[in-house]
Amino acid sequence: MNKPYNFNAGPAGLPLEVLLQARDELLDFRGTGLSVTEISHRSKQYEEINFETQQLLQELLDVPSGYEVLFLQGGASTQFAMVPINFLTDGRVAGYIHSGTWSGKAIAEAGKVGKIVIAASSEADRYKKVPEVQGVSFRSGMAYVHLTSNETIAGIQYRDFPDTGDIPLIADMSSDILSRTFEVSNFALIYAGAQKNMGPSGVTVIIIRRDLLDGIPDNIPDILNYRIHAKNRSLFHTPPVFSVYMVNLVLKWIRNNGGVEGMERRNRLKADLVYGAIDDSGGFFGGLADRNSRSMMNVTFRVYNDEQEKLFLRQAELNGFVGLKGHRDAGHLRASLYNAVTYEQCKALADFMRHFQQSFG
Ligand SMILES: *Cc1c(COP(=O)(O)O)cnc(C)c1O
C-alpha cells in the first residue's frame, strides 16, 4: 500500500508501527479474546491501560510528584470552559495571553464565565509572532494566567515561557506536547487534545498540580470538576477507551524512539528541512511567521503569487502530499510536522518544493 505523505493539522498522522499494532490487537486485546473497545472500563485490563498510560506520560514528560494526570473527553475546547469554571471563581480576575485563533477561543469562553484581562497580545502583529512575555508583570492575586504554547493555525510557538511567580500558569499545549522538552513544574495546569501529537481525537490529557484541586468549588457540575475526575482516577464515567489505548501505544513508540528528547532532535531537523526550502527560495516561497516565533510543528507559508500557489497545491496532491492547505484563518499553506511525520516525509516535501520552484518559478 502506498501511503500519502500526511501533513494534516489534526487529526494528524499516527506512527505506522502504532497503526499496525492496533490492527494486530483489534480482535484480541491482551489475551481477552475481545477487542479493547469491547471490555468494561472497570475491568482489570482497562485499569491497567489507564494506569500504564498515566505512568508513561509522567515518565516521558518528567512530571514531578504532586501532579495528577487525567484523561477527559470534550477536546481542548471543553478545557476553554472548564478552566474558568473551576478557577475563575469568587469574582477574581484571570490573565490571558492572546496569540491567535486558539487563544482567542479560550478568551471568548472564559469571558462568559468571569472577568479576564488580556495580559499580552500579538494581535497588532496579526499573530505573526508570539506576544512579548518576558518582563510582563502580572497583577498579583490573579486567579491564573493562560497561554497557548503553539498556535496551530498561525504557526507560531514560544521559545521561552513567562515567569508568573505565584500566579498559576495554565497552558493549552494541544499541538506541541511531547514534541520538545520543557519543565512541567513551571505550570499549574497543562491540557492537550490527543489528535495532534498523541493519538486519535476523543481524549484530552490534563496535567494538574494537586494543590489546585482543593480550591475548586463544589457547586459546579461534577462532570466539569477536575477534583471529581482526579478522585476517580479518570474513571468518573465511561472513558474514551479506544483513544486512551491508542495514546498508550503512541507513548510507547515515543519511548522507543528516544523519548521527548529524541522527538525534539528529530523535529528540529524536520523543521529545518522545510523552512530551509522556504528560505533558500529567494522569495518564491515565503514564511508567514516571524523567524523568532516559527513553530517546529506547523510551518505556515505561501507561494509568491496566488495562481502559482493553487498550482502548487494541485501538483502536491498529484504527488501524494496531503493536508497542505492552510486554515481559513491564516490562508495559504501549512505543513504540520508532528512527531509521527518522518524525516523522510519532510525531506520529500522539501525536495518537492525545490523541484516545483525549478519547474514553475
Ligand atoms: C486543535 C486545537 C484545539 C482544539 O481542539 P479540540 O480537540 O478540537 O477541541 C485547541 N487548541 C489548540 C492549540 C489546537 O491545536
mmCIF file of C-alpha atoms and ligand atoms in Angstrom:
data_model
loop_
_atom_site.group_PDB
_atom_site.id
_atom_site.type_symbol
_atom_site.label_atom_id
_atom_site.label_comp_id
_atom_site.label_asym_id
_atom_site.label_seq_id
_atom_site.Cartn_x
_atom_site.Cartn_y
_atom_site.Cartn_z
ATOM 1 C CA MET A 1 0.000 0.000 0.000
ATOM 2 C CA ASN A 2 1.282 3.443 -0.905
ATOM 3 C CA LYS A 3 0.571 5.789 1.997
ATOM 4 C CA PRO A 4 0.373 9.502 1.160
ATOM 5 C CA TYR A 5 2.757 11.952 2.799
ATOM 6 C CA ASN A 6 0.451 13.210 5.532
ATOM 7 C CA PHE A 7 0.891 16.825 6.666
ATOM 8 C CA ASN A 8 -2.603 17.178 8.152
ATOM 9 C CA ALA A 9 -3.002 19.632 11.040
ATOM 10 C CA GLY A 10 -5.283 17.420 13.124
ATOM 11 C CA PRO A 11 -6.449 14.785 13.355
ATOM 12 C CA ALA A 12 -2.967 14.020 12.170
ATOM 13 C CA GLY A 13 -0.870 11.063 11.134
ATOM 14 C CA LEU A 14 -0.003 8.304 13.580
ATOM 15 C CA PRO A 15 3.201 6.244 13.535
ATOM 16 C CA LEU A 16 2.822 3.313 11.139
ATOM 17 C CA GLU A 17 4.094 0.893 13.810
ATOM 18 C CA VAL A 18 1.276 2.016 16.101
ATOM 19 C CA LEU A 19 -1.400 1.530 13.440
ATOM 20 C CA LEU A 20 -0.065 -1.924 12.654
ATOM 21 C CA GLN A 21 -0.039 -2.941 16.315
ATOM 22 C CA ALA A 22 -3.597 -1.638 16.791
ATOM 23 C CA ARG A 23 -4.666 -3.659 13.755
ATOM 24 C CA ASP A 24 -2.993 -6.806 15.085
ATOM 25 C CA GLU A 25 -4.588 -6.409 18.515
ATOM 26 C CA LEU A 26 -8.008 -5.230 17.375
ATOM 27 C CA LEU A 27 -9.768 -8.586 17.745
ATOM 28 C CA ASP A 28 -7.933 -9.864 20.793
ATOM 29 C CA PHE A 29 -6.690 -7.438 23.402
ATOM 30 C CA ARG A 30 -4.015 -8.892 25.693
ATOM 31 C CA GLY A 31 -5.423 -12.423 25.522
ATOM 32 C CA THR A 32 -9.010 -11.490 26.457
ATOM 33 C CA GLY A 33 -10.385 -12.710 23.125
ATOM 34 C CA LEU A 34 -12.174 -9.363 22.928
ATOM 35 C CA SER A 35 -11.414 -6.046 21.308
ATOM 36 C CA VAL A 36 -10.214 -3.265 23.605
ATOM 37 C CA THR A 37 -13.422 -1.433 22.629
ATOM 38 C CA GLU A 38 -15.497 -4.326 23.996
ATOM 39 C CA ILE A 39 -14.168 -4.612 27.534
ATOM 40 C CA SER A 40 -15.501 -2.900 30.621
ATOM 41 C CA HIS A 41 -13.744 0.247 31.731
ATOM 42 C CA ARG A 42 -13.981 -1.260 35.230
ATOM 43 C CA SER A 43 -12.052 -4.366 34.154
ATOM 44 C CA LYS A 44 -8.544 -5.188 35.319
ATOM 45 C CA GLN A 45 -7.354 -4.858 31.706
ATOM 46 C CA TYR A 46 -8.634 -1.322 31.255
ATOM 47 C CA GLU A 47 -7.433 -0.303 34.723
ATOM 48 C CA GLU A 48 -4.027 -1.463 33.555
ATOM 49 C CA ILE A 49 -4.102 0.658 30.386
ATOM 50 C CA ASN A 50 -5.367 3.673 32.285
ATOM 51 C CA PHE A 51 -2.610 3.396 34.874
ATOM 52 C CA GLU A 52 0.126 2.491 32.404
ATOM 53 C CA THR A 53 -0.715 5.416 30.106
ATOM 54 C CA GLN A 54 -0.653 7.798 33.031
ATOM 55 C CA GLN A 55 2.740 6.421 34.122
ATOM 56 C CA LEU A 56 4.132 6.694 30.601
ATOM 57 C CA LEU A 57 3.179 10.364 30.409
ATOM 58 C CA GLN A 58 4.714 11.005 33.820
ATOM 59 C CA GLU A 59 7.907 9.307 32.711
ATOM 60 C CA LEU A 60 8.172 10.930 29.267
ATOM 61 C CA LEU A 61 7.411 14.453 30.477
ATOM 62 C CA ASP A 62 9.293 14.021 33.734
ATOM 63 C CA VAL A 63 6.197 15.089 35.668
ATOM 64 C CA PRO A 64 7.164 15.871 39.270
ATOM 65 C CA SER A 65 5.265 14.270 42.138
ATOM 66 C CA GLY A 66 2.410 16.471 43.235
ATOM 67 C CA TYR A 67 0.699 16.402 39.839
ATOM 68 C CA GLU A 68 -2.242 14.353 38.582
ATOM 69 C CA VAL A 69 -2.577 13.129 35.006
ATOM 70 C CA LEU A 70 -6.185 12.918 33.797
ATOM 71 C CA PHE A 71 -7.836 11.608 30.640
ATOM 72 C CA LEU A 72 -11.011 13.531 29.859
ATOM 73 C CA GLN A 73 -13.322 13.983 26.892
ATOM 74 C CA GLY A 74 -14.604 17.003 25.005
ATOM 75 C CA GLY A 75 -11.331 18.077 23.427
ATOM 76 C CA ALA A 76 -9.278 21.129 24.247
ATOM 77 C CA SER A 77 -12.402 23.183 23.501
ATOM 78 C CA THR A 78 -14.065 21.850 26.650
ATOM 79 C CA GLN A 79 -10.969 22.925 28.591
ATOM 80 C CA PHE A 80 -11.532 26.501 27.360
ATOM 81 C CA ALA A 81 -14.693 26.410 29.519
ATOM 82 C CA MET A 82 -13.586 24.048 32.273
ATOM 83 C CA VAL A 83 -10.530 26.088 33.279
ATOM 84 C CA PRO A 84 -12.535 29.233 34.146
ATOM 85 C CA ILE A 85 -15.457 27.244 35.607
ATOM 86 C CA ASN A 86 -13.036 25.644 38.084
ATOM 87 C CA PHE A 87 -10.690 28.537 38.798
ATOM 88 C CA LEU A 88 -12.223 31.865 37.791
ATOM 89 C CA THR A 89 -14.313 31.974 40.948
ATOM 90 C CA ASP A 90 -15.118 34.408 43.759
ATOM 91 C CA GLY A 91 -15.036 37.437 41.465
ATOM 92 C CA ARG A 92 -11.345 37.017 40.732
ATOM 93 C CA VAL A 93 -9.608 38.018 37.508
ATOM 94 C CA ALA A 94 -7.626 35.816 35.108
ATOM 95 C CA GLY A 95 -4.929 36.974 32.693
ATOM 96 C CA TYR A 96 -4.963 35.674 29.126
ATOM 97 C CA ILE A 97 -2.144 35.938 26.618
ATOM 98 C CA HIS A 98 -3.564 36.407 23.149
ATOM 99 C CA SER A 99 -1.534 34.888 20.340
ATOM 100 C CA GLY A 100 -4.036 33.772 17.705
ATOM 101 C CA THR A 101 -7.133 31.754 16.891
ATOM 102 C CA TRP A 102 -6.917 29.196 19.685
ATOM 103 C CA SER A 103 -6.068 31.588 22.495
ATOM 104 C CA GLY A 104 -8.887 33.747 21.113
ATOM 105 C CA LYS A 105 -11.357 30.924 21.605
ATOM 106 C CA ALA A 106 -10.097 30.307 25.146
ATOM 107 C CA ILE A 107 -10.518 34.023 25.872
ATOM 108 C CA ALA A 108 -14.057 34.141 24.484
ATOM 109 C CA GLU A 109 -15.157 31.200 26.627
ATOM 110 C CA ALA A 110 -13.520 32.482 29.807
ATOM 111 C CA GLY A 111 -15.162 35.869 29.277
ATOM 112 C CA LYS A 112 -18.555 34.182 29.556
ATOM 113 C CA VAL A 113 -17.637 32.735 32.942
ATOM 114 C CA GLY A 114 -15.884 35.614 34.680
ATOM 115 C CA LYS A 115 -13.607 38.598 34.434
ATOM 116 C CA ILE A 116 -10.443 38.419 32.384
ATOM 117 C CA VAL A 117 -7.739 40.796 31.233
ATOM 118 C CA ILE A 118 -5.507 40.463 28.199
ATOM 119 C CA ALA A 119 -2.058 40.364 29.790
ATOM 120 C CA ALA A 120 -0.182 40.440 26.467
ATOM 121 C CA SER A 121 -1.222 40.201 22.828
ATOM 122 C CA SER A 122 0.260 39.961 19.361
ATOM 123 C CA GLU A 123 -2.985 40.890 17.650
ATOM 124 C CA ALA A 124 -1.428 44.131 16.353
ATOM 125 C CA ASP A 125 1.231 41.990 14.642
ATOM 126 C CA ARG A 126 -1.539 39.858 13.120
ATOM 127 C CA TYR A 127 -0.206 36.897 15.112
ATOM 128 C CA LYS A 128 2.987 36.646 13.090
ATOM 129 C CA LYS A 129 4.823 36.285 16.360
ATOM 130 C CA VAL A 130 4.144 35.252 19.908
ATOM 131 C CA PRO A 131 3.499 38.128 22.319
ATOM 132 C CA GLU A 132 6.478 39.515 24.197
ATOM 133 C CA VAL A 133 6.120 37.934 27.624
ATOM 134 C CA GLN A 134 9.493 38.417 29.248
ATOM 135 C CA GLY A 135 9.165 41.248 31.708
ATOM 136 C CA VAL A 136 5.372 41.416 31.664
ATOM 137 C CA SER A 137 4.332 41.980 35.231
ATOM 138 C CA PHE A 138 1.248 40.054 36.178
ATOM 139 C CA ARG A 139 -1.061 41.591 38.717
ATOM 140 C CA SER A 140 -0.756 39.673 41.967
ATOM 141 C CA GLY A 141 -3.909 37.936 43.083
ATOM 142 C CA MET A 142 -4.845 36.849 39.581
ATOM 143 C CA ALA A 143 -6.650 33.509 39.524
ATOM 144 C CA TYR A 144 -4.288 32.281 36.808
ATOM 145 C CA VAL A 145 -2.541 33.226 33.568
ATOM 146 C CA HIS A 146 -3.409 31.279 30.408
ATOM 147 C CA LEU A 147 -1.366 30.877 27.229
ATOM 148 C CA THR A 148 -1.296 28.723 24.090
ATOM 149 C CA SER A 149 2.182 27.216 23.666
ATOM 150 C CA ASN A 150 1.822 26.644 19.924
ATOM 151 C CA GLU A 151 -0.719 28.423 17.735
ATOM 152 C CA THR A 152 -1.535 25.673 15.260
ATOM 153 C CA ILE A 153 -3.144 27.979 12.704
ATOM 154 C CA ALA A 154 -0.714 30.895 12.524
ATOM 155 C CA GLY A 155 2.276 28.583 13.000
ATOM 156 C CA ILE A 156 3.890 30.382 15.936
ATOM 157 C CA GLN A 157 5.385 28.864 19.069
ATOM 158 C CA TYR A 158 7.000 30.146 22.257
ATOM 159 C CA ARG A 159 10.702 29.542 22.797
ATOM 160 C CA ASP A 160 10.507 30.554 26.471
ATOM 161 C CA PHE A 161 7.555 30.799 28.765
ATOM 162 C CA PRO A 162 6.772 33.740 31.064
ATOM 163 C CA ASP A 163 7.577 33.649 34.739
ATOM 164 C CA THR A 164 4.289 34.248 36.508
ATOM 165 C CA GLY A 165 5.692 33.833 40.006
ATOM 166 C CA ASP A 166 2.993 32.671 42.401
ATOM 167 C CA ILE A 167 0.220 33.010 39.854
ATOM 168 C CA PRO A 168 -0.704 29.599 38.415
ATOM 169 C CA LEU A 169 0.311 29.318 34.757
ATOM 170 C CA ILE A 170 -2.082 27.328 32.571
ATOM 171 C CA ALA A 171 -1.238 26.240 29.037
ATOM 172 C CA ASP A 172 -3.041 24.793 26.060
ATOM 173 C CA MET A 173 -0.343 22.526 24.604
ATOM 174 C CA SER A 174 -2.611 20.668 22.186
ATOM 175 C CA SER A 175 -0.332 20.977 19.200
ATOM 176 C CA ASP A 176 3.142 20.700 20.681
ATOM 177 C CA ILE A 177 3.014 18.497 23.756
ATOM 178 C CA LEU A 178 5.670 15.741 23.589
ATOM 179 C CA SER A 179 7.428 17.494 20.701
ATOM 180 C CA ARG A 180 10.109 19.145 22.864
ATOM 181 C CA THR A 181 11.276 19.133 26.441
ATOM 182 C CA PHE A 182 10.028 21.683 28.970
ATOM 183 C CA GLU A 183 9.699 21.989 32.734
ATOM 184 C CA VAL A 184 6.289 20.810 33.851
ATOM 185 C CA SER A 185 6.903 22.429 37.232
ATOM 186 C CA ASN A 186 6.542 25.901 35.662
ATOM 187 C CA PHE A 187 2.893 25.134 35.006
ATOM 188 C CA ALA A 188 -0.070 24.625 37.301
ATOM 189 C CA LEU A 189 -2.193 23.010 34.617
ATOM 190 C CA ILE A 190 -1.479 21.770 31.101
ATOM 191 C CA TYR A 191 -4.106 20.459 28.714
ATOM 192 C CA ALA A 192 -3.871 18.955 25.271
ATOM 193 C CA GLY A 193 -6.268 17.222 22.901
ATOM 194 C CA ALA A 194 -4.651 14.000 21.712
ATOM 195 C CA GLN A 195 -5.238 14.265 17.991
ATOM 196 C CA LYS A 196 -2.155 16.311 17.059
ATOM 197 C CA ASN A 197 0.765 14.605 18.753
ATOM 198 C CA MET A 198 -0.553 11.802 20.958
ATOM 199 C CA GLY A 199 -3.204 9.694 19.265
ATOM 200 C CA PRO A 200 -6.716 9.883 17.847
ATOM 201 C CA SER A 201 -9.289 12.502 18.871
ATOM 202 C CA GLY A 202 -11.576 11.681 21.774
ATOM 203 C CA VAL A 203 -9.248 12.038 24.722
ATOM 204 C CA THR A 204 -7.764 15.170 26.272
ATOM 205 C CA VAL A 205 -4.762 14.907 28.572
ATOM 206 C CA ILE A 206 -4.716 17.130 31.671
ATOM 207 C CA ILE A 207 -1.688 17.532 33.918
ATOM 208 C CA ILE A 208 -2.713 19.410 37.011
ATOM 209 C CA ARG A 209 -0.908 20.416 40.197
ATOM 210 C CA ARG A 210 -2.676 18.716 43.067
ATOM 211 C CA ASP A 211 -2.909 21.780 45.341
ATOM 212 C CA LEU A 212 -5.164 23.441 42.772
ATOM 213 C CA LEU A 213 -7.810 20.802 43.329
ATOM 214 C CA ASP A 214 -8.613 21.922 46.864
ATOM 215 C CA GLY A 215 -9.923 25.335 45.868
ATOM 216 C CA ILE A 216 -12.418 24.076 43.288
ATOM 217 C CA PRO A 217 -15.994 24.926 44.308
ATOM 218 C CA ASP A 218 -18.464 22.105 44.990
ATOM 219 C CA ASN A 219 -21.344 23.806 43.266
ATOM 220 C CA ILE A 220 -20.155 23.217 39.700
ATOM 221 C CA PRO A 221 -21.314 20.144 37.755
ATOM 222 C CA ASP A 222 -19.274 17.050 38.656
ATOM 223 C CA ILE A 223 -18.541 16.239 35.032
ATOM 224 C CA LEU A 224 -16.696 19.581 34.744
ATOM 225 C CA ASN A 225 -14.905 19.323 38.085
ATOM 226 C CA TYR A 226 -11.189 18.410 37.960
ATOM 227 C CA ARG A 227 -11.272 17.288 41.598
ATOM 228 C CA ILE A 228 -14.013 14.722 40.881
ATOM 229 C CA HIS A 229 -12.075 13.342 37.913
ATOM 230 C CA ALA A 230 -8.847 13.179 39.907
ATOM 231 C CA LYS A 231 -10.571 11.437 42.808
ATOM 232 C CA ASN A 232 -11.953 8.851 40.398
ATOM 233 C CA ARG A 233 -8.627 8.425 38.542
ATOM 234 C CA SER A 234 -10.310 9.456 35.258
ATOM 235 C CA LEU A 235 -12.945 6.750 35.697
ATOM 236 C CA PHE A 236 -15.755 9.007 36.923
ATOM 237 C CA HIS A 237 -17.733 7.921 33.868
ATOM 238 C CA THR A 238 -17.010 5.792 30.792
ATOM 239 C CA PRO A 239 -13.654 6.961 29.468
ATOM 240 C CA PRO A 240 -12.757 7.054 25.751
ATOM 241 C CA VAL A 241 -11.305 3.573 25.987
ATOM 242 C CA PHE A 242 -10.003 3.195 22.452
ATOM 243 C CA SER A 243 -8.413 6.660 22.357
ATOM 244 C CA VAL A 244 -6.589 6.083 25.646
ATOM 245 C CA TYR A 245 -5.402 2.707 24.340
ATOM 246 C CA MET A 246 -4.042 4.390 21.198
ATOM 247 C CA VAL A 247 -2.305 7.081 23.263
ATOM 248 C CA ASN A 248 -0.722 4.235 25.236
ATOM 249 C CA LEU A 249 0.738 2.783 22.032
ATOM 250 C CA VAL A 250 1.944 6.190 20.805
ATOM 251 C CA LEU A 251 3.669 6.897 24.127
ATOM 252 C CA LYS A 252 5.487 3.563 23.947
ATOM 253 C CA TRP A 253 6.530 4.426 20.409
ATOM 254 C CA ILE A 254 7.939 7.747 21.683
ATOM 255 C CA ARG A 255 9.774 5.939 24.465
ATOM 256 C CA ASN A 256 11.284 3.502 21.960
ATOM 257 C CA ASN A 257 12.385 6.353 19.718
ATOM 258 C CA GLY A 258 14.496 8.399 22.077
ATOM 259 C CA GLY A 259 11.782 9.854 24.303
ATOM 260 C CA VAL A 260 10.825 13.513 24.125
ATOM 261 C CA GLU A 261 14.480 14.483 23.624
ATOM 262 C CA GLY A 262 14.637 12.187 20.620
ATOM 263 C CA MET A 263 11.423 13.719 19.264
ATOM 264 C CA GLU A 264 12.804 17.234 19.734
ATOM 265 C CA ARG A 265 16.068 16.454 17.951
ATOM 266 C CA ARG A 266 14.234 14.940 15.032
ATOM 267 C CA ASN A 267 11.555 17.675 14.957
ATOM 268 C CA ARG A 268 14.269 20.319 14.726
ATOM 269 C CA LEU A 269 15.877 18.606 11.742
ATOM 270 C CA LYS A 270 12.482 18.154 10.089
ATOM 271 C CA ALA A 271 11.513 21.813 10.548
ATOM 272 C CA ASP A 272 14.949 22.913 9.268
ATOM 273 C CA LEU A 273 14.361 20.971 6.056
ATOM 274 C CA VAL A 274 11.041 22.654 5.280
ATOM 275 C CA TYR A 275 11.977 26.156 6.464
ATOM 276 C CA GLY A 276 15.222 25.701 4.527
ATOM 277 C CA ALA A 277 13.284 25.162 1.297
ATOM 278 C CA ILE A 278 11.350 28.376 2.048
ATOM 279 C CA ASP A 279 14.379 30.478 2.990
ATOM 280 C CA ASP A 280 16.536 29.291 0.076
ATOM 281 C CA SER A 281 13.840 30.076 -2.479
ATOM 282 C CA GLY A 282 14.780 33.738 -2.990
ATOM 283 C CA GLY A 283 11.224 34.829 -2.253
ATOM 284 C CA PHE A 284 9.420 32.217 -4.349
ATOM 285 C CA PHE A 285 8.134 30.770 -1.071
ATOM 286 C CA GLY A 286 7.611 32.971 1.980
ATOM 287 C CA GLY A 287 7.091 32.007 5.618
ATOM 288 C CA LEU A 288 4.049 33.578 7.307
ATOM 289 C CA ALA A 289 5.549 33.698 10.813
ATOM 290 C CA ASP A 290 8.396 35.846 12.091
ATOM 291 C CA ARG A 291 11.610 33.858 12.270
ATOM 292 C CA ASN A 292 11.936 34.020 16.066
ATOM 293 C CA SER A 293 8.412 32.717 16.582
ATOM 294 C CA ARG A 294 8.397 30.000 13.943
ATOM 295 C CA SER A 295 6.695 26.816 15.025
ATOM 296 C CA MET A 296 8.513 23.488 14.756
ATOM 297 C CA MET A 297 5.125 21.811 14.422
ATOM 298 C CA ASN A 298 3.150 23.910 11.926
ATOM 299 C CA VAL A 299 5.040 25.540 9.067
ATOM 300 C CA THR A 300 2.825 28.245 7.521
ATOM 301 C CA PHE A 301 3.957 29.583 4.151
ATOM 302 C CA ARG A 302 2.875 30.958 0.809
ATOM 303 C CA VAL A 303 3.905 30.937 -2.826
ATOM 304 C CA TYR A 304 4.742 34.395 -4.215
ATOM 305 C CA ASN A 305 1.522 34.594 -6.221
ATOM 306 C CA ASP A 306 -1.913 33.055 -5.812
ATOM 307 C CA GLU A 307 -2.022 31.320 -9.189
ATOM 308 C CA GLN A 308 1.261 29.582 -8.514
ATOM 309 C CA GLU A 309 0.052 28.693 -5.037
ATOM 310 C CA LYS A 310 -3.034 26.958 -6.424
ATOM 311 C CA LEU A 311 -0.859 25.106 -8.891
ATOM 312 C CA PHE A 312 1.489 24.117 -6.080
ATOM 313 C CA LEU A 313 -1.357 22.596 -4.078
ATOM 314 C CA ARG A 314 -2.651 20.699 -7.112
ATOM 315 C CA GLN A 315 0.785 19.375 -8.010
ATOM 316 C CA ALA A 316 1.471 18.462 -4.389
ATOM 317 C CA GLU A 317 -1.707 16.397 -4.234
ATOM 318 C CA LEU A 318 -0.886 14.661 -7.504
ATOM 319 C CA ASN A 319 2.464 13.744 -5.975
ATOM 320 C CA GLY A 320 0.960 12.237 -2.834
ATOM 321 C CA PHE A 321 1.256 15.152 -0.380
ATOM 322 C CA VAL A 322 -1.931 15.718 1.610
ATOM 323 C CA GLY A 323 -3.018 18.268 4.209
ATOM 324 C CA LEU A 324 -1.010 21.233 2.894
ATOM 325 C CA LYS A 325 -3.897 23.678 2.528
ATOM 326 C CA GLY A 326 -3.731 26.375 5.197
ATOM 327 C CA HIS A 327 -6.510 27.014 7.710
ATOM 328 C CA ARG A 328 -9.085 29.572 6.555
ATOM 329 C CA ASP A 329 -7.989 31.990 9.323
ATOM 330 C CA ALA A 330 -4.389 32.172 8.066
ATOM 331 C CA GLY A 331 -4.886 31.155 4.432
ATOM 332 C CA HIS A 332 -2.083 29.993 2.148
ATOM 333 C CA LEU A 333 -0.264 26.780 3.006
ATOM 334 C CA ARG A 334 0.617 24.822 6.110
ATOM 335 C CA ALA A 335 2.708 21.724 6.646
ATOM 336 C CA SER A 336 2.182 20.146 10.057
ATOM 337 C CA LEU A 337 5.256 18.223 11.161
ATOM 338 C CA TYR A 338 4.026 16.433 14.274
ATOM 339 C CA ASN A 339 6.033 13.644 15.908
ATOM 340 C CA ALA A 340 4.629 10.924 13.643
ATOM 341 C CA VAL A 341 5.728 12.728 10.460
ATOM 342 C CA THR A 342 9.046 11.209 9.469
ATOM 343 C CA TYR A 343 12.285 12.906 8.472
ATOM 344 C CA GLU A 344 11.965 11.199 5.068
ATOM 345 C CA GLN A 345 8.499 12.693 4.536
ATOM 346 C CA CYS A 346 9.849 16.166 5.330
ATOM 347 C CA LYS A 347 12.796 15.574 3.008
ATOM 348 C CA ALA A 348 10.358 14.550 0.269
ATOM 349 C CA LEU A 349 8.345 17.749 0.822
ATOM 350 C CA ALA A 350 11.435 19.983 0.788
ATOM 351 C CA ASP A 351 12.669 18.258 -2.399
ATOM 352 C CA PHE A 352 9.245 18.651 -3.967
ATOM 353 C CA MET A 353 9.214 22.385 -3.129
ATOM 354 C CA ARG A 354 12.636 22.897 -4.733
ATOM 355 C CA HIS A 355 11.611 20.875 -7.734
ATOM 356 C CA PHE A 356 8.367 22.830 -8.115
ATOM 357 C CA GLN A 357 10.266 26.098 -7.985
ATOM 358 C CA GLN A 358 12.678 24.913 -10.669
ATOM 359 C CA SER A 359 9.832 23.852 -12.950
ATOM 360 C CA PHE A 360 7.408 26.727 -12.411
ATOM 361 C CA GLY A 361 9.442 29.534 -10.796
HETATM 362 C C1 LIG B 1 -6.682 21.651 17.725
HETATM 363 C C2 LIG B 1 -6.529 22.613 18.815
HETATM 364 C C3 LIG B 1 -7.571 22.889 19.727
HETATM 365 C C4 LIG B 1 -8.963 22.310 19.581
HETATM 366 O O1 LIG B 1 -9.006 21.014 19.988
HETATM 367 P P1 LIG B 1 -10.410 20.219 20.021
HETATM 368 O O2 LIG B 1 -9.953 18.880 20.490
HETATM 369 O O3 LIG B 1 -10.944 20.207 18.619
HETATM 370 O O4 LIG B 1 -11.316 20.891 20.954
HETATM 371 C C5 LIG B 1 -7.320 23.771 20.748
HETATM 372 N N1 LIG B 1 -6.115 24.351 20.896
HETATM 373 C C6 LIG B 1 -5.095 24.109 20.054
HETATM 374 C C7 LIG B 1 -3.778 24.786 20.254
HETATM 375 C C8 LIG B 1 -5.270 23.233 18.983
HETATM 376 O O5 LIG B 1 -4.256 22.992 18.136
#
